[in-house]
Coordinates of C-alpha atoms and ligand atoms in Angstrom, one line a residue:
X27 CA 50.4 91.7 -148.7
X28 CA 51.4 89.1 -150.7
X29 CA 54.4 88.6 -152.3
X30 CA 55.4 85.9 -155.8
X31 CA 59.6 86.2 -155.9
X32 CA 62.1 84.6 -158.1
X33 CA 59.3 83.3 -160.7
X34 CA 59.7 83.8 -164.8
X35 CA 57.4 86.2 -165.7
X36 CA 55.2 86.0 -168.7
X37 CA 53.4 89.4 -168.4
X38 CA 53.0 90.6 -172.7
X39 CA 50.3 93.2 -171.9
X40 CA 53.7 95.1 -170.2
X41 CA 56.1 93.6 -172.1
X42 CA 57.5 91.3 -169.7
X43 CA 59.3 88.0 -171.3
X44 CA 60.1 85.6 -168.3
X45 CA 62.1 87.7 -166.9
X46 CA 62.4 86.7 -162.7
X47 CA 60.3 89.6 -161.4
X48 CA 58.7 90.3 -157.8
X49 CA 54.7 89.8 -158.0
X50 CA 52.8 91.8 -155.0
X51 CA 49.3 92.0 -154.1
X52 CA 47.4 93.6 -151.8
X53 CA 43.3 94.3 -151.3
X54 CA 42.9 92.3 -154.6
X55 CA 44.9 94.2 -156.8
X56 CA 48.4 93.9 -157.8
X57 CA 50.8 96.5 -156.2
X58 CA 53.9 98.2 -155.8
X59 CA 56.7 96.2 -153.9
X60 CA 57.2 97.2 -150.5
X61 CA 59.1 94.3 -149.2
X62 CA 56.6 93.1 -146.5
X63 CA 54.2 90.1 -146.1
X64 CA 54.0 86.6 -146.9
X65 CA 56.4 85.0 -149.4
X66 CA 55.7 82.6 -152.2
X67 CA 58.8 81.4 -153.5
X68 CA 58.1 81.0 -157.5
X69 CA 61.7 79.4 -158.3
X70 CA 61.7 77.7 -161.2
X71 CA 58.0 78.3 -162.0
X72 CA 56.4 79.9 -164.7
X73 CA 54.2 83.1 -163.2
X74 CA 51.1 84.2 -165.9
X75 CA 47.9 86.1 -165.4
X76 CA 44.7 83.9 -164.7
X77 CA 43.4 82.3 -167.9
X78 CA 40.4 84.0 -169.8
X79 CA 38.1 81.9 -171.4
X80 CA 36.9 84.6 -174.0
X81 CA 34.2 81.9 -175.7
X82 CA 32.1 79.0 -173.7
X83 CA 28.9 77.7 -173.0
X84 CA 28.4 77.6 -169.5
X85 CA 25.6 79.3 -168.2
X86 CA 21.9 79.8 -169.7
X87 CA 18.9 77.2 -170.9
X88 CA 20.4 75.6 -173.6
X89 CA 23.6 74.5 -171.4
X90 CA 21.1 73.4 -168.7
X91 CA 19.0 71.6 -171.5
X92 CA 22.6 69.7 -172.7
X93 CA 22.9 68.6 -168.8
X94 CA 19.3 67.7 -168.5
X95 CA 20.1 65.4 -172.1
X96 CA 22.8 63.7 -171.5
X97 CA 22.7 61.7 -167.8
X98 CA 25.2 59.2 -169.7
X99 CA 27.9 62.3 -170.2
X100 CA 27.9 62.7 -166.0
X101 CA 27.8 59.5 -164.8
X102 CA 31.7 58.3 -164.9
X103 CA 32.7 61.6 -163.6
X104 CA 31.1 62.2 -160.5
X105 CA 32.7 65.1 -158.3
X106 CA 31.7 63.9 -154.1
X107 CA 31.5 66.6 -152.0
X108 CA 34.3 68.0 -150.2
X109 CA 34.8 69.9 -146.4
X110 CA 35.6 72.7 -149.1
X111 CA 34.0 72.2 -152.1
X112 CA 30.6 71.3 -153.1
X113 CA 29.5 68.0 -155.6
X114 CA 29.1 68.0 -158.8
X115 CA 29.0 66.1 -162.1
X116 CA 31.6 66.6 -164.9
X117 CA 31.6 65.7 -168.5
X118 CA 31.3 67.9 -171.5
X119 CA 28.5 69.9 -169.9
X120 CA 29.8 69.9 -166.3
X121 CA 27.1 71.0 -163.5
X122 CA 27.8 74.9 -162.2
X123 CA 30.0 74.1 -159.4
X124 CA 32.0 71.8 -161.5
X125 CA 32.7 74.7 -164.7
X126 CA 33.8 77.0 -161.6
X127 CA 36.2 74.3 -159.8
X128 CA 37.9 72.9 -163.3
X129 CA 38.1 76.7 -164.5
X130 CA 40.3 77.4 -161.4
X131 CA 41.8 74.0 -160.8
X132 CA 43.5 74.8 -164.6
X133 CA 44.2 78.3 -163.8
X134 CA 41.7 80.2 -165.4
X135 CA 39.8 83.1 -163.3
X136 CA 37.7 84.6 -165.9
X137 CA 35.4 82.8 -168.7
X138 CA 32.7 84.5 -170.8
X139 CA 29.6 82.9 -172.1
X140 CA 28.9 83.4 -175.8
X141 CA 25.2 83.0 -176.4
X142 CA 22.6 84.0 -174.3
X143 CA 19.1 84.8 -175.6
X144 CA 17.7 88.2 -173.3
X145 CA 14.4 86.5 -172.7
X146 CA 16.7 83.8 -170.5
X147 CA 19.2 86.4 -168.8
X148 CA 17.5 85.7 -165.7
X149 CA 18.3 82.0 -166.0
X150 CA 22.3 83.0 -167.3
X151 CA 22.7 84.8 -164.4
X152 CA 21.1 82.6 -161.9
X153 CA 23.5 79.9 -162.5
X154 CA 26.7 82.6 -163.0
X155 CA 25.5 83.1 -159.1
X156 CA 26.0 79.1 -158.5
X157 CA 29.3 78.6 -160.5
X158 CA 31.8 79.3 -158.1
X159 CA 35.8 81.2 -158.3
X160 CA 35.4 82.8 -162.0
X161 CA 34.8 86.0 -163.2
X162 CA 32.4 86.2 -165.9
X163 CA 29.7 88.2 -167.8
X164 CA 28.0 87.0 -171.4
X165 CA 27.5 87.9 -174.6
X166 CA 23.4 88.7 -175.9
X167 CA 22.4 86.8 -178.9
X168 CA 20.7 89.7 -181.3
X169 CA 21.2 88.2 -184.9
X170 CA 17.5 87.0 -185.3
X171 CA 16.2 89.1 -182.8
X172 CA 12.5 90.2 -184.3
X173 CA 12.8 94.1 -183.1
X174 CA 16.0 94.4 -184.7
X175 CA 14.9 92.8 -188.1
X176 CA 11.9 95.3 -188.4
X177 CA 13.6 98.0 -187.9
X178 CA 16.5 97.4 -190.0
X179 CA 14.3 96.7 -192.7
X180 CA 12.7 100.1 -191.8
X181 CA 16.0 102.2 -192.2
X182 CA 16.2 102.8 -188.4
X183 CA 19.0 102.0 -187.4
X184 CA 19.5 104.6 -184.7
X185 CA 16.5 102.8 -183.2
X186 CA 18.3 100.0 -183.7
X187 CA 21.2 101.3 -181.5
X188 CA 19.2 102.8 -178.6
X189 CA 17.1 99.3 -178.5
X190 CA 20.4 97.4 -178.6
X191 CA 21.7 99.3 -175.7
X192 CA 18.3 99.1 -174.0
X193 CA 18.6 94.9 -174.7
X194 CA 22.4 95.2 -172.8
X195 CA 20.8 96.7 -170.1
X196 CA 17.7 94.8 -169.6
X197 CA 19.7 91.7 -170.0
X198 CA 23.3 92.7 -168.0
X199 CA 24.8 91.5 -171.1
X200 CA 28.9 92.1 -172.5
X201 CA 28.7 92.3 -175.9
X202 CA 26.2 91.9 -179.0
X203 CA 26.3 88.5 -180.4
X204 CA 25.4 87.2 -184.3
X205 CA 24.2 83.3 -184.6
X206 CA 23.8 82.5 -188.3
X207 CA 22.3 86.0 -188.8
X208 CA 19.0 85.5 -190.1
X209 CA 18.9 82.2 -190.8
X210 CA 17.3 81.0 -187.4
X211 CA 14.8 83.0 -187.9
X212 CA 14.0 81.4 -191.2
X213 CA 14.2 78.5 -189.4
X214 CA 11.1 78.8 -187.5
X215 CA 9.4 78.5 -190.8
X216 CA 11.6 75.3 -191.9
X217 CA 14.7 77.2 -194.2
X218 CA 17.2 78.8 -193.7
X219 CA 19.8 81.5 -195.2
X220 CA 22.8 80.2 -196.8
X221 CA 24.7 83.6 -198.8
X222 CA 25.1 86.7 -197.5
X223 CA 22.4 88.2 -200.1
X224 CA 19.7 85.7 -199.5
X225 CA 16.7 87.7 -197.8
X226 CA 14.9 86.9 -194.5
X227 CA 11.2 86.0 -196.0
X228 CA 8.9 88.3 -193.7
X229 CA 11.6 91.0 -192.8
X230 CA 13.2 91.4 -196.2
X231 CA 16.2 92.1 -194.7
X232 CA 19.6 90.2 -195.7
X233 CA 22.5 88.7 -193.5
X234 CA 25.0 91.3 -194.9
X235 CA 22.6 94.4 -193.9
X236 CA 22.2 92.6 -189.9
X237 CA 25.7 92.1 -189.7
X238 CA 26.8 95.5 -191.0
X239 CA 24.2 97.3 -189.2
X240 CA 25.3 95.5 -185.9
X241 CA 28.8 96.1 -186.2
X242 CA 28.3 99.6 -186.6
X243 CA 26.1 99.5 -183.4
X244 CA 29.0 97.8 -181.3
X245 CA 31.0 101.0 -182.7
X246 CA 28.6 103.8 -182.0
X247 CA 27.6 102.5 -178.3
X248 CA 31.4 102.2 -177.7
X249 CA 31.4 98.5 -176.6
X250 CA 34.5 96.9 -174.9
X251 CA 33.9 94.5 -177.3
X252 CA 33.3 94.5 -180.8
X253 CA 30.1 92.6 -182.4
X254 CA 31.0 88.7 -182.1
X255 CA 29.9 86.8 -185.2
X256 CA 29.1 83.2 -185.8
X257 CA 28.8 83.4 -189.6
X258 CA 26.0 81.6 -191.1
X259 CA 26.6 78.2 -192.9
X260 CA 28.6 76.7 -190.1
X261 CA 29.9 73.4 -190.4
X262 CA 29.3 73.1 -194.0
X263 CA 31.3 71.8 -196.8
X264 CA 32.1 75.0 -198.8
X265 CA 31.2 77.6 -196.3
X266 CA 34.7 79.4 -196.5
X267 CA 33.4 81.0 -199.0
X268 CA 30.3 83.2 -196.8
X269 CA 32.7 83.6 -194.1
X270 CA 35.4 85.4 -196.8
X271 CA 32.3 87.3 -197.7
X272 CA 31.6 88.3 -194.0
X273 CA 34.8 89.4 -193.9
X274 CA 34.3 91.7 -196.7
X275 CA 31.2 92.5 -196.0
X276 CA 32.7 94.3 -192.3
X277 CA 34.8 96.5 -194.8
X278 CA 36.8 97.7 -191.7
X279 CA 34.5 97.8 -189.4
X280 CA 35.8 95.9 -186.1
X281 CA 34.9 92.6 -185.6
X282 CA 35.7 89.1 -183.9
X283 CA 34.7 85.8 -185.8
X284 CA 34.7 83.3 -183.9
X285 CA 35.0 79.5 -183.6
X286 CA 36.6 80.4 -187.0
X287 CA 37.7 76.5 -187.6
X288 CA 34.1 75.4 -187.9
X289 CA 33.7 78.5 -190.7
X290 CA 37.2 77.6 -192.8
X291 CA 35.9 74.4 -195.1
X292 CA 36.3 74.0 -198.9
X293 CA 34.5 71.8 -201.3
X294 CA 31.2 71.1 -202.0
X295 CA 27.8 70.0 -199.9
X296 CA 27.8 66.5 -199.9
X297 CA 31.1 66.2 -201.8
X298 CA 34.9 66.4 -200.6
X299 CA 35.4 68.5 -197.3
X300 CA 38.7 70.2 -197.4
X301 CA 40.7 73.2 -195.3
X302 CA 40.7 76.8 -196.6
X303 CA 42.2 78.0 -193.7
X304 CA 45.0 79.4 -195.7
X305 CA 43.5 81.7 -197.8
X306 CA 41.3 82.7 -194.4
X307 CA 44.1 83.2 -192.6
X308 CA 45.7 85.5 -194.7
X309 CA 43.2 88.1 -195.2
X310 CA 43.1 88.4 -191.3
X311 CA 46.4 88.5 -191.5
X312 CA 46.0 91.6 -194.0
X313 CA 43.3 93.5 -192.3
X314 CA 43.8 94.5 -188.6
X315 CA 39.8 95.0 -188.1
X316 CA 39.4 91.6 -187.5
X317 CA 40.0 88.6 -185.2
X318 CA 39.5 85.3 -184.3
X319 CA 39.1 82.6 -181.6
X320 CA 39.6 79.1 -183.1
X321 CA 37.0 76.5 -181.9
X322 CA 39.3 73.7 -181.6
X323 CA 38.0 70.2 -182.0
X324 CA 39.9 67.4 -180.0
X325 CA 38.8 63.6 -180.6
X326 CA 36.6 62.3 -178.1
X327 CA 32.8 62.6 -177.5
X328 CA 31.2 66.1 -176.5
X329 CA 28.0 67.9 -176.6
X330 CA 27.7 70.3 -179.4
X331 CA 25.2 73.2 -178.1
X332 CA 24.7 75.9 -180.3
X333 CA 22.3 78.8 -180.9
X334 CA 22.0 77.7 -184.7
X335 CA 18.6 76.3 -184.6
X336 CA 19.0 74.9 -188.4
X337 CA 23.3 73.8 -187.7
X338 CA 21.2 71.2 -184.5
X339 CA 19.0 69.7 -186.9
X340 CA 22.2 68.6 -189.7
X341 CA 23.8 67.5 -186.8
X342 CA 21.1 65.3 -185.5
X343 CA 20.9 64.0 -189.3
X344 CA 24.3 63.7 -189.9
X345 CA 25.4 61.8 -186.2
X346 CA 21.6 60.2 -185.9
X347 CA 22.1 60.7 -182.3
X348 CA 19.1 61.9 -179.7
X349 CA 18.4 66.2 -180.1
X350 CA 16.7 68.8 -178.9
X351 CA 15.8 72.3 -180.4
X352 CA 14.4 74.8 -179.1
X353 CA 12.6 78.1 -180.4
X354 CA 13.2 81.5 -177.7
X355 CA 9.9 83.4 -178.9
X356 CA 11.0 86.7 -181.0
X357 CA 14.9 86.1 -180.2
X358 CA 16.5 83.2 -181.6
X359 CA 16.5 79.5 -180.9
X360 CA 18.9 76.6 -180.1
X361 CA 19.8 72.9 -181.0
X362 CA 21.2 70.5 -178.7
X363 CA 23.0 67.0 -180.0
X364 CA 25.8 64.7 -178.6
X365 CA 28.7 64.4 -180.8
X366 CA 32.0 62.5 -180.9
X367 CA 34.8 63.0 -183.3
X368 CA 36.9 60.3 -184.2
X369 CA 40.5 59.9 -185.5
X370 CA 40.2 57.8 -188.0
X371 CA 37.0 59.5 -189.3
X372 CA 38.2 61.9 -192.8
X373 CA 36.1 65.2 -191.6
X374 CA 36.8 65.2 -188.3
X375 CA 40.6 64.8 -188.9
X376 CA 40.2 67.7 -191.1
X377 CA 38.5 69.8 -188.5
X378 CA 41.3 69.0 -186.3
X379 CA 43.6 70.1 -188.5
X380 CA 42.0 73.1 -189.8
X381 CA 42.0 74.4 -185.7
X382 CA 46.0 73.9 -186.0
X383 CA 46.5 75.5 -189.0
X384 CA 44.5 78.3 -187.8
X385 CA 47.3 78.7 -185.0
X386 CA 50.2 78.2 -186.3
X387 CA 48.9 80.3 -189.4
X388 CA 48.1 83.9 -187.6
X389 CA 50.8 85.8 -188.0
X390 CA 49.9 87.9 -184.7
X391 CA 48.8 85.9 -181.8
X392 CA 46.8 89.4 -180.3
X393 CA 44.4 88.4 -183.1
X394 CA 44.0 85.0 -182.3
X395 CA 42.4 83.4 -178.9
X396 CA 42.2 79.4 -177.6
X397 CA 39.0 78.3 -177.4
X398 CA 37.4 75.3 -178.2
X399 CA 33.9 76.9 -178.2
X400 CA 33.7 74.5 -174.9
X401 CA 32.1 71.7 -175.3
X402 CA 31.4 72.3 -179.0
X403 CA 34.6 71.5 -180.1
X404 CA 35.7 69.9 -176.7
X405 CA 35.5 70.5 -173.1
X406 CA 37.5 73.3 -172.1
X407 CA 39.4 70.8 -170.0
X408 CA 41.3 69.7 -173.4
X409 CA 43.4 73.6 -173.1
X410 CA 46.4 72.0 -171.6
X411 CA 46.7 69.6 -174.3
X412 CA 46.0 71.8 -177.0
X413 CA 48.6 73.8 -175.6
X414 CA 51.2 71.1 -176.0
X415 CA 50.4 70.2 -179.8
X416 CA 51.3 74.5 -180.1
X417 CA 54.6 74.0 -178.3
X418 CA 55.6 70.9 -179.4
X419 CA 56.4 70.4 -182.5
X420 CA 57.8 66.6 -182.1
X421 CA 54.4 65.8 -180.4
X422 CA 52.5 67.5 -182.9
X423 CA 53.9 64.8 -185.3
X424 CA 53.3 61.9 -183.4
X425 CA 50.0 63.0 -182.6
X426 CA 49.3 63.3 -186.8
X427 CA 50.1 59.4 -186.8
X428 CA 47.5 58.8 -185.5
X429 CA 44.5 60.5 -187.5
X430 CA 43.2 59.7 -190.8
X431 CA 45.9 59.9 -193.1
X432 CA 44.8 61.2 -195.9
X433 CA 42.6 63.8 -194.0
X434 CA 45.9 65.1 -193.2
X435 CA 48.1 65.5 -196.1
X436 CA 45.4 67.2 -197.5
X437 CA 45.7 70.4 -194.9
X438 CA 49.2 72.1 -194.6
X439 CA 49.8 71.4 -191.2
X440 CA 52.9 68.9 -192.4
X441 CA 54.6 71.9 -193.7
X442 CA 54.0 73.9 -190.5
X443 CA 56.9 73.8 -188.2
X444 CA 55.9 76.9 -186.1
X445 CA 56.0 76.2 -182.2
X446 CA 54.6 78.6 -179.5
X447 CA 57.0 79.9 -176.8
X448 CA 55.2 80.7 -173.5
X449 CA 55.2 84.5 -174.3
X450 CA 52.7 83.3 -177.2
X451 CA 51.2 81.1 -175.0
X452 CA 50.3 83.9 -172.6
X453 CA 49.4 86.1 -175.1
X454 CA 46.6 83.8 -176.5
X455 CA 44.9 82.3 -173.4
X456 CA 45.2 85.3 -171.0
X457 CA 46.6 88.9 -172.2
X458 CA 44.8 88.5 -175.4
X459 CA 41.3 87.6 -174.9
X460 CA 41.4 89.9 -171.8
X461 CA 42.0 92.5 -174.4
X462 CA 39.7 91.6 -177.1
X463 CA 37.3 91.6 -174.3
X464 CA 38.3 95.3 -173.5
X465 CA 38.9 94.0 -170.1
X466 CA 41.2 96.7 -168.8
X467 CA 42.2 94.8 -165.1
X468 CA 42.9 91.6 -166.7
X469 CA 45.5 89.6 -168.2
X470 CA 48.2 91.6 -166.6
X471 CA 50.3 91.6 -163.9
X472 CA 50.6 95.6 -164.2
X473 CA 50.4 97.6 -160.8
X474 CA 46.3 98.0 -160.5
X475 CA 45.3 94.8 -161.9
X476 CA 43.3 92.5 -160.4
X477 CA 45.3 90.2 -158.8
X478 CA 44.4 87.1 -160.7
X479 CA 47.3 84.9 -160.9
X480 CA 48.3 81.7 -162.0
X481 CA 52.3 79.8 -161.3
X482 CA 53.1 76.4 -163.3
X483 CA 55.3 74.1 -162.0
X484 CA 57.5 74.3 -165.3
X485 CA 57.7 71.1 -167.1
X486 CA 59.1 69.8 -170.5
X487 CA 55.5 68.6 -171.4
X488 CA 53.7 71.1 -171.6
X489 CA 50.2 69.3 -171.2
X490 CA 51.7 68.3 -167.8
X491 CA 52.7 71.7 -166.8
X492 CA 49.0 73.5 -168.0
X493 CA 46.8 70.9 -166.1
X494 CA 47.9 71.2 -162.8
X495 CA 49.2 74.7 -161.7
X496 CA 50.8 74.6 -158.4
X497 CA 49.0 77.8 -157.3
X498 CA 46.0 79.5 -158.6
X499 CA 45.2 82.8 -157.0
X500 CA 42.1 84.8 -157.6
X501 CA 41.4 88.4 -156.3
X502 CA 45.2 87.9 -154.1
X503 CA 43.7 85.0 -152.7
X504 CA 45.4 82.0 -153.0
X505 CA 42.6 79.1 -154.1
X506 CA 43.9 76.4 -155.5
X507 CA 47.3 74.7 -154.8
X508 CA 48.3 71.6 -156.8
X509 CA 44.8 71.5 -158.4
X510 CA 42.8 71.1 -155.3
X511 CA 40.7 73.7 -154.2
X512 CA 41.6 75.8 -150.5
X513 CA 38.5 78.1 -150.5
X514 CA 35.7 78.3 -151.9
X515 CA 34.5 81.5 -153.4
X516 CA 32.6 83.2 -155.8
X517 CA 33.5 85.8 -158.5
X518 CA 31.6 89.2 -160.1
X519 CA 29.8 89.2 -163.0
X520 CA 30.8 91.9 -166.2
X521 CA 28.5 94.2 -168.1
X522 CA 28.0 97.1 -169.8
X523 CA 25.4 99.6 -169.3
X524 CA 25.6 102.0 -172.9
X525 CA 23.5 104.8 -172.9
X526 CA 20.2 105.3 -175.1
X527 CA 17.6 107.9 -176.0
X528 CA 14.9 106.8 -174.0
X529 CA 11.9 107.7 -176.3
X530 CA 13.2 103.8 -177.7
X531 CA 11.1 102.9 -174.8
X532 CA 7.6 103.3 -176.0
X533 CA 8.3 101.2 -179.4
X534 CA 9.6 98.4 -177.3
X535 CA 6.5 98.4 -175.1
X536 CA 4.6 97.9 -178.0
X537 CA 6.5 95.7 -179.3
X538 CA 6.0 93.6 -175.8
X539 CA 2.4 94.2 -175.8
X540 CA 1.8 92.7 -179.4
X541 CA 4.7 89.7 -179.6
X542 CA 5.6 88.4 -176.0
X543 CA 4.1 86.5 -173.6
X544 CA 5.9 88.2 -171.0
X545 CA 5.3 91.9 -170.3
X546 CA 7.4 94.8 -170.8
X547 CA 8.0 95.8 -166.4
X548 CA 8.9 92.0 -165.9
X549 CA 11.1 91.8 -168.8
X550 CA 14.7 93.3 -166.8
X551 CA 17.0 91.9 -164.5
X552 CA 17.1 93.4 -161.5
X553 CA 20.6 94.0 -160.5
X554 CA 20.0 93.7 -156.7
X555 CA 18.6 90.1 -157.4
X556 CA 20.4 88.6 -159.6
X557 CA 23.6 90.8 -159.6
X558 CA 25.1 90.7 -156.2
X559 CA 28.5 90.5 -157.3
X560 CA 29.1 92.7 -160.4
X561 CA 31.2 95.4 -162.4
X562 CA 30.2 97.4 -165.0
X563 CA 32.7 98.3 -167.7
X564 CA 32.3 101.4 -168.7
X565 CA 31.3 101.9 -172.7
X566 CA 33.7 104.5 -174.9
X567 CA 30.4 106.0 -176.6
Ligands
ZN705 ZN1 30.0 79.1 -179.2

């Protein structure tokens, strides 16, 4: 047994405000105190559940396509081996064993990854196996996913449900996932979708019917989480106005939007880019279906990786930097392009602003999650700091000096003094994504949980005190102390396995048999494989 004593602890899933509390774990799992074993004495630290990383890209083809990219991104941050730990190469798109080591080394034991296309679940899960300490599992892109299309445009949408659980299977997938709904499709073809009515040429579907169909699927399968939706028109001047439509469109249905800062922009193509987080913020605010992880950009250069074929072509044009897309036959596709955003550049600032806004404008932090769609925004690395701009407010300031000026007074992040106390803090990078994820063991330090762990040294700055916990322990097993890794280990993959009328079967063989080049029997992972660590969360359907 282990045992954390005199530590402030910042448990919100039970309530607990940093009050000093006793800690114990045993087998893995946090347990009932019975006054025995070895002693960590927490005084004056600051005791939390591991960090959950509900949105990253970590893991899959299109991450390994970024690394293959950019040798320039890994070359100033090599990682040697150590008599612990093995080498790697950081950056924005850090090598497997790097994600795993920096995830821990920062206190986080569980990160999910957002976009996956089935056809390369394999691949996901073969470098899950190879990134070491976290917990993890991934979401399965289905917004442009052929199958689905038809059959929506057929009025099945029961087959639409058992072919969507089938997928989660096949894949060992989380959660359903929406990239620009529609519009990468129409992408393979050149165009593109840019309202919610505009049609799918060849499907004659629309966005709205795909993204209400999908979110009643989550429902009806009973997924731990609800359907996650990139909205289409990301990054574009104006585009506040589709995602307020998506919003609408849901009609109380359950959903999360995410990377919602790159969805939140007023004016017009071409013209003036401005924030509307405001008005988006307050309809979440007024309708408890949804929520929201932010997408944070920090200034600095990145690799923006995204499943939005069409969003890695205006990217390319508008940064004229080297690119990549990709097409994933009958699923989706992907762009690849470096980016860096600048201070003293007007939409950048803006985006920066409109991520802090988005904070400090949620009413209830359950609803909201940190993420910086890693490394869209930035590298995940940049939590700590973000962190600090949340909970101070005199940094904050300072740290609006030194952007474009006018990008600034335009947003209302002058008139926002809110600051985050570490309750809030806890709630929005550990208790709630756990939660949103439907992830019933984690972020909580309730008897039963796993024991994932993480104590700060506290410290006035608060960037400071989130970089370098002095103890990270994962499954009760203390890993990391002062940010260096003690042992090396690897964590268990999630997924859900909802159930489905089989007769779906014999469509989706034919389906295989006319459209892919791969055949139906070869088309499942095979748990034993490429599983060998996992947990399945069970489904409520
Ligand atoms: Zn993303």
């Amino acid at each position: 047994m282990l045992r954390i004593v005199n530590g402030e602890v910042y448990d919100p899933i039970n309530g607990i405000n940093g009050e000093v509390r006793t800690i114990c774990v045993a087998d893995g799992k946090i347990v009932a105190d019975t006054g025995a074993g070895q002693t960590i004495d927490a005084s004056g630290m600051v005791v939390m559940p591991g960090g959950v990383d509900m949105h990253c890209h970590i893991a899959g083809p299109k991450v390994n396509l970024a690394r293959k990219m950019r040798p320039e991104d890994h070359r100033g941050d090599m990682l040697p081996r150590t008599s612990i730990t093995r080498s790697g190469a950081g950056g924005s798109v850090p090598s497997t064993f790097t994600t795993g080591y920096r995830y821990a080394a920062m206190g986080y034991t569980t990160a999910f990854d957002a976009a996956v296309p089935p056809l390369a679940a394999r691949h996901a899960h073969e470098e899950f196996n190879d990134t070491p300490v976290v917990d993890k599992g991934f979401f399965v892109l289905m917004g442009n996913n052929e199958f689905i299309l038809q059959n929506i445009a057929a009025g099945r949408p029961e087959k639409v449900r058992d072919y969507a659980a089938w997928l989660l299977q096949a894949a060992k997938g989380y959660a359903i996932k929406l990239v620009n709904p529609g519009g990468v499709e129409l992408w393979k073809f050149g165009g593109n979708v840019h309202a919610l009515d505009d049609e799918v040429t060849g499907f004659g579907v629309t966005p709205r019917q795909i993204i209400q169909t999908l979110a009643d699927v989550s429902t009806e399968l009973g997924l731990p989480h609800p359907v996650h939706i990139h909205c289409n028109n990301l990054g574009l001047a104006g585009n506040w106005e589709t995602t307020l439509e998506t919003m609408k469109a849901l009609d109380g249905r359950r959903a999360h939007l995410t990377h919602i800062q790159f969805h939140s922009y007023g004016g017009k193509p071409g013209g003036l880019f401005a924030s509307k987080a405001p008005e988006l913020a307050e309809y979440v605010n007024a309708h408890p279906n949804l929520t929201v992880d932010v997408g944070q950009v920090m200034f600095g250069d990145t690799t923006s990786m995204t499943g939005d074929g069409p969003l890695g072509y205006l990217l390319y044009q508008v940064t004229g930097r080297k690119w990549a897309n990709v097409d994933v036959e009958n699923e989706e596709g992907c762009g690849i392009v470096p980016i860096e955003y600048k201070d003293k550049n007007y939409v950048h600032t803006t985006q920066w602003a409109i991520g802090l806004e988005w904070f400090l404008l949620i009413n209830d932090p359950w609803r909201i999650a940190l993420t910086t769609d890693h490394p869209n925004g930035a590298s995940f690395a940049s939590y700590p700091r973000i962190i600090r701009l949340l909970m101070d407010r005199e940094y904050r300031r300072e740290m609006m000096k030194q952007v474009h000026q006018k990008a600034v007074a335009k947003t209302h992040l002058l008139e926002l003094d809110r600051e985050y106390s570490l309750y809030e803090i806890a709630i929005i990078t550990r208790a709630g994504p756990a939660k949103l994820l439907g992830l019933k063991n984690k972020g909580h330090l309730g008897i039963g949980a796993d024991a994932d762990i993480t104590i700060y040294n506290k410290d006035e700055d608060k960037e400071k005190m989130f970089a370098v916990p002095r103890y990270v322990i994962k499954d009760g097993r203390i890993l990391v102390e002062d940010g260096h890794i003690r042992e090396d280990t690897y964590g268990r993959t999630f997924f859900v396995a909802p159930a489905y009328d089989p007769a779906i079967e014999a469509d989706i063989r034919e389906h295989f048999d006319k459209y892919y080049t791969i055949r139906y029997e070869n088309y499942p992972v095979q748990l034993e494989h490429y599983l060998p660590q996992h947990e399945v969360v069970a489904c409520s359907g």
